[in-house]
Short mmCIF file of C-alpha atoms in Angstrom, two decimals:
data_model
loop_
_atom_site.label_atom_id
_atom_site.label_comp_id
_atom_site.label_asym_id
_atom_site.label_seq_id
_atom_site.Cartn_x
_atom_site.Cartn_y
_atom_site.Cartn_z
CA SER A 1 100.53 72.17 143.40
CA PRO A 2 103.75 73.62 141.88
CA ILE A 3 101.94 76.59 140.32
CA SER A 4 100.08 77.39 143.54
CA ARG A 5 103.29 77.02 145.54
CA MET A 6 105.13 79.38 143.20
CA GLU A 7 102.35 81.95 143.50
CA GLN A 8 102.55 81.66 147.28
CA LYS A 9 106.36 82.01 147.20
CA GLU A 10 106.08 85.19 145.17
CA ASP A 11 103.70 86.63 147.76
CA ASP A 12 106.05 85.62 150.60
CA THR A 13 109.04 87.18 148.83
CA SER A 14 107.23 90.45 148.24
CA GLY A 15 106.31 90.50 151.91
CA GLY A 16 109.82 89.76 153.13
CA GLY A 17 108.98 86.24 154.26
CA ALA A 18 111.07 84.26 151.80
CA SER A 19 112.48 80.98 153.06
CA ASN A 20 116.21 80.78 153.79
CA GLU A 21 116.32 76.99 153.39
CA LEU A 22 118.47 75.87 150.47
CA VAL A 23 118.43 72.65 148.47
CA VAL A 24 121.85 71.25 147.81
CA GLY A 25 122.77 69.85 144.38
CA HIS A 26 120.62 72.05 142.10
CA GLY A 27 121.98 74.86 139.95
CA PRO A 28 120.48 77.34 137.46
CA GLY A 29 119.84 74.40 135.13
CA LEU A 30 116.93 73.45 137.36
CA VAL A 31 114.96 76.47 136.13
CA HIS A 32 115.65 75.65 132.48
CA ARG A 33 114.58 72.02 133.03
CA PHE A 34 111.43 73.25 134.75
CA VAL A 35 110.53 75.55 131.84
CA ASN A 36 111.30 72.91 129.21
CA PHE A 37 109.23 70.33 131.06
CA ALA A 38 106.26 72.71 131.33
CA PHE A 39 106.26 73.59 127.62
CA HIS A 40 106.71 69.98 126.58
CA THR A 41 103.65 69.17 128.69
CA ILE A 42 101.66 71.87 126.85
CA ASN A 43 102.90 71.15 123.34
CA ALA A 44 103.01 67.35 123.44
CA ASP A 45 101.51 65.61 126.45
CA MET A 46 98.26 67.62 126.52
CA ASN A 47 97.69 67.76 122.77
CA ASP A 48 94.83 65.21 122.93
CA PHE A 49 93.12 67.24 125.64
CA PHE A 50 93.29 70.37 123.50
CA GLN A 51 91.85 68.53 120.49
CA GLU A 52 88.98 67.15 122.55
CA ASN A 53 88.00 70.54 123.99
CA CYS A 54 88.59 72.84 120.99
CA SER A 55 84.92 72.63 119.96
CA LYS A 56 83.95 74.36 123.25
CA PHE A 57 85.74 77.49 122.09
CA GLU A 58 84.19 77.72 118.64
CA GLN A 59 82.52 81.04 119.39
CA ASP A 60 81.82 83.91 117.05
CA TYR A 61 83.51 87.19 117.92
CA ASP A 62 80.21 89.05 118.31
CA ASP A 63 78.87 86.31 120.55
CA TYR A 64 82.05 86.40 122.59
CA GLN A 65 81.80 90.17 123.00
CA LYS A 66 78.17 89.96 124.15
CA GLN A 67 78.19 86.84 126.32
CA GLY A 68 81.87 86.47 127.24
CA GLU A 69 83.26 83.15 128.47
CA THR A 70 80.93 80.22 129.07
CA LEU A 71 80.73 77.92 132.07
CA GLU A 72 81.69 75.04 129.82
CA GLN A 73 84.86 76.86 128.80
CA TYR A 74 85.77 77.57 132.39
CA ALA A 75 85.18 73.93 133.32
CA ALA A 76 87.63 72.98 130.56
CA TYR A 77 90.14 75.41 132.07
CA GLN A 78 89.80 73.81 135.50
CA GLU A 79 90.52 70.40 134.02
CA TYR A 80 93.45 71.88 132.07
CA ARG A 81 94.94 73.39 135.22
CA ARG A 82 94.46 70.16 137.15
CA ARG A 83 96.33 68.19 134.49
CA LEU A 84 99.07 70.82 134.24
CA GLU A 85 99.69 70.85 137.98
CA GLU A 86 99.60 67.05 138.11
CA SER A 87 102.24 66.88 135.36
CA LEU A 88 104.45 69.48 137.05
CA SER A 89 104.25 67.43 140.28
CA THR A 90 105.99 64.60 138.42
CA PHE A 91 108.80 67.04 137.66
CA VAL A 92 109.22 67.67 141.38
CA GLN A 93 109.59 63.95 141.94
CA LYS A 94 112.06 63.51 139.11
CA GLU A 95 114.23 66.24 140.56
CA ASN A 96 114.29 64.40 143.92
CA PHE A 97 112.54 67.08 145.96
CA ASP A 98 110.50 66.06 148.99
CA ASP A 99 107.50 68.17 147.97
CA ASP A 100 106.32 71.01 145.71
CA GLU A 101 107.14 73.67 148.28
CA GLU A 102 110.78 72.64 148.50
CA CYS A 103 111.16 72.67 144.71
CA MET A 104 109.52 76.05 144.30
CA ALA A 105 111.61 77.53 147.11
CA GLU A 106 114.79 76.44 145.33
CA ILE A 107 113.57 77.85 142.02
CA GLN A 108 112.76 81.14 143.74
CA ARG A 109 116.24 81.24 145.30
CA LEU A 110 117.88 80.65 141.92
CA VAL A 111 115.74 83.40 140.37
CA LYS A 112 116.84 85.84 143.07
CA GLU A 113 120.52 85.05 142.58
CA ASP A 114 120.16 85.41 138.82
CA LEU A 115 118.50 88.81 139.18
CA GLU A 116 121.45 90.06 141.23
CA ARG A 117 123.93 88.80 138.62
CA HIS A 118 121.83 90.26 135.85
CA LYS A 119 121.78 93.68 137.55
CA GLU A 120 125.57 93.69 137.77
CA GLN A 121 125.94 92.59 134.15
CA MET A 122 123.55 95.30 132.96
CA GLN A 123 125.48 97.93 134.89
CA LYS A 124 128.74 96.86 133.23
CA MET A 125 127.11 96.76 129.80
CA MET A 126 125.74 100.26 130.23
CA GLU A 127 129.17 101.58 131.22
CA GLN A 128 130.70 99.92 128.15
CA LEU A 129 127.93 101.30 125.98
CA GLN A 130 128.49 104.83 127.20
CA LYS A 131 132.23 104.54 126.51
CA ALA A 132 131.48 103.19 123.03
CA GLN A 133 129.17 106.14 122.37
CA LYS A 134 131.89 108.58 123.35
CA ARG A 135 134.39 106.86 121.06
CA ALA A 136 131.85 106.97 118.24
CA MET A 137 131.26 110.68 118.74
CA LYS A 138 135.01 111.37 118.79
CA ALA A 139 135.40 109.38 115.56
CA ILE A 140 132.62 111.41 113.94
CA ARG A 141 134.26 114.70 114.97
CA ARG A 142 137.60 113.45 113.66
CA ALA A 143 136.04 112.65 110.30
CA GLN A 144 134.33 116.03 110.16
CA ARG A 145 137.59 117.89 110.92
CA ALA A 146 139.43 115.77 108.36
CA GLU A 147 136.94 116.88 105.71
CA ASN A 148 137.44 120.51 106.76
CA GLY A 149 141.22 120.22 106.77
CA GLY A 150 141.54 120.51 110.55
CA LEU A 151 142.86 117.03 111.31
CA GLU A 152 146.23 118.29 112.51
CA GLU A 153 144.61 120.58 115.03
CA PHE A 154 142.45 117.71 116.30
CA ASP A 155 145.45 115.39 116.67
CA GLY A 156 147.06 117.92 118.98
CA GLU A 157 144.09 118.02 121.36
CA ASP A 158 143.99 116.28 124.65
CA GLU A 159 142.78 112.64 124.19
CA ASP A 160 141.35 112.42 127.70
CA GLU A 161 137.57 111.97 127.25
CA ASP A 162 136.83 113.33 130.72
CA ASN A 163 138.80 116.57 130.22
CA GLU A 164 136.27 119.37 129.85
CA GLU A 165 138.79 122.25 129.74
CA GLY A 166 139.85 124.18 126.67
CA LYS A 167 136.81 123.43 124.51
CA ASP A 168 135.76 126.03 122.02
CA ASP A 169 132.15 126.85 121.12
CA ASP A 170 132.12 124.68 118.00
CA GLU A 171 133.35 121.63 119.85
CA ALA A 172 130.86 122.18 122.66
CA LYS A 173 128.09 122.42 120.08
CA GLU A 174 129.16 119.18 118.46
CA GLU A 175 129.19 117.36 121.77
CA ALA A 176 125.75 118.73 122.59
CA GLU A 177 124.38 116.75 119.64
CA PRO A 178 122.77 113.41 120.59
CA PRO A 179 125.16 110.46 120.42
CA PRO A 180 124.62 107.78 117.76
CA MET A 181 122.02 105.20 118.67
CA MET A 182 123.44 101.89 119.84
CA ILE A 183 121.19 98.87 120.51
CA PHE A 184 121.95 95.80 122.57
CA PHE A 185 119.71 92.97 123.68
CA SER A 186 119.30 92.26 127.37
CA PRO A 187 119.86 88.58 128.30
CA THR A 188 116.75 86.67 129.32
CA THR A 189 116.54 86.29 133.07
CA LEU A 190 115.41 83.22 134.95
CA GLU A 191 112.58 85.30 136.35
CA GLN A 192 111.23 85.92 132.85
CA LEU A 193 111.37 82.18 132.10
CA VAL A 194 109.51 81.30 135.26
CA GLU A 195 106.91 83.98 134.55
CA MET A 196 106.21 82.33 131.22
CA VAL A 197 105.42 79.07 133.02
CA MET A 198 103.28 80.88 135.57
CA ASN A 199 101.28 82.47 132.78
CA LEU A 200 100.42 79.02 131.44
CA GLY A 201 98.23 78.55 134.51
CA GLU A 202 96.19 81.72 133.88
CA TYR A 203 92.73 81.45 132.36
CA GLN A 204 93.47 84.23 129.85
CA THR A 205 96.42 82.26 128.51
CA PHE A 206 94.41 79.05 128.30
CA SER A 207 91.52 80.77 126.52
CA MET A 208 93.84 82.41 124.01
CA MET A 209 95.57 79.10 123.25
CA MET A 210 92.26 77.30 122.71
CA ARG A 211 90.88 80.03 120.42
CA MET A 212 94.10 80.03 118.40
CA LYS A 213 93.80 76.25 117.98
CA VAL A 214 90.21 76.72 116.78
CA GLN A 215 91.47 79.15 114.14
CA GLN A 216 94.22 76.74 113.09
CA GLN A 217 91.68 73.93 112.66
CA ARG A 218 89.48 76.18 110.55
CA VAL A 219 92.40 77.06 108.29
CA LEU A 220 93.42 73.41 107.92
CA LYS A 221 89.85 72.46 107.11
CA LEU A 222 89.67 75.09 104.37
CA LEU A 223 92.96 73.91 102.94
CA MET A 224 91.80 70.29 102.88
CA GLU A 225 88.52 71.26 101.17
CA ALA A 226 90.42 73.33 98.59
CA ARG A 227 92.79 70.44 97.94
CA GLU A 228 89.96 67.96 97.50
CA SER A 229 88.18 70.28 95.11
CA GLY A 230 91.35 70.71 93.08
CA ALA A 231 91.72 74.42 93.80
CA LEU A 232 95.28 73.85 94.98
CA GLY A 233 96.22 71.70 91.97
CA PRO A 234 97.09 68.01 91.89
CA PRO A 235 98.86 66.57 94.94
CA GLN A 236 102.61 66.38 94.63
CA ALA A 237 104.21 63.05 93.92
CA GLU A 238 105.67 61.22 96.85
CA SER A 239 109.31 61.99 97.42
CA LYS A 240 111.68 59.19 96.61
CA THR A 241 114.18 57.72 99.00
CA ASP A 242 117.85 58.51 98.69
CA ASP A 243 118.55 55.02 97.32
CA GLU A 244 115.86 55.34 94.64
CA ALA A 245 117.07 58.77 93.64
CA LYS A 246 120.66 57.54 93.49
CA GLU A 247 119.63 54.54 91.38
CA GLN A 248 117.71 56.72 89.00
CA GLY A 249 120.63 59.09 88.79
CA ASN A 250 122.87 56.24 87.66
CA GLU A 251 120.48 55.35 84.87
CA VAL A 252 119.97 58.79 83.36
CA LYS A 253 122.39 61.69 83.61
CA VAL A 254 121.47 65.31 83.17
CA GLU A 255 123.83 65.78 80.29
CA ASP A 256 122.25 62.78 78.51
CA VAL A 257 118.79 64.33 78.42
CA LYS A 258 117.66 66.44 75.52
CA ILE A 259 114.32 68.03 74.62
CA GLU A 260 112.53 67.17 71.39
CA GLU A 261 109.49 69.00 70.03
CA ASP A 262 108.51 72.03 72.06
CA ASP A 263 104.84 71.04 72.13
CA ASP A 264 104.97 67.84 74.17
CA PHE A 265 108.53 68.00 75.74
CA MET A 266 109.55 64.44 75.02
CA PHE A 267 112.59 63.31 77.07
CA THR A 268 114.85 60.67 75.56
CA GLU A 269 118.28 59.29 76.32
CA SER A 270 121.04 60.03 73.86
#
């Protein structure tokens, strides 16, 4: 299966036995299609399966702490994994691979290339960040000297950031202060995307999803009961179509409406 093949590929890569065979005609978009296909399978295609098996995970917290997972729950997980792997096998066919192993090998190759590019990008970003921090510190010192009337003296200093000569004690003390905090977000790697798909095949992930769906059903049930009892107020009127709203707007204009008698708020046309 695709998940099992990916797990095997990760073991081979960690052991230095990664395949050197390449699949021609697939770029980084293959990984994004793989991830989108997997999550569409979970969120749409397998929705009926989740609804049918939710009752098996209706377990009190205390009971769960004492007894743990049940055999029935694990059987549901096995069926879930079988369906997930079967669905991902159709992805392999749609992408014109000969088998699961070939597809997963290509995905693993793309992940490795992306990690190398990501490492280079992060190195460049860190260098730019360090330069930006130095510029920020220099701007802060300039503002401090301007407030103290020493701007002319600062303007005559050497602008080279790497020049460490000729610094007095005050300037050295200022530079010893921590630089201003600067935050940047690291781009998501293909490896992180693939790991999300791999986690879908884990029992812990499946169990968490099922228990969250149980909680959602409980909340929806309470809301429906509250609505039927009138605790949430009367149901809202059905929204009108654009044509109906436009037609009504032609009949009565806002400026033509006036309020009579504060007690019953009668609306009439002028």
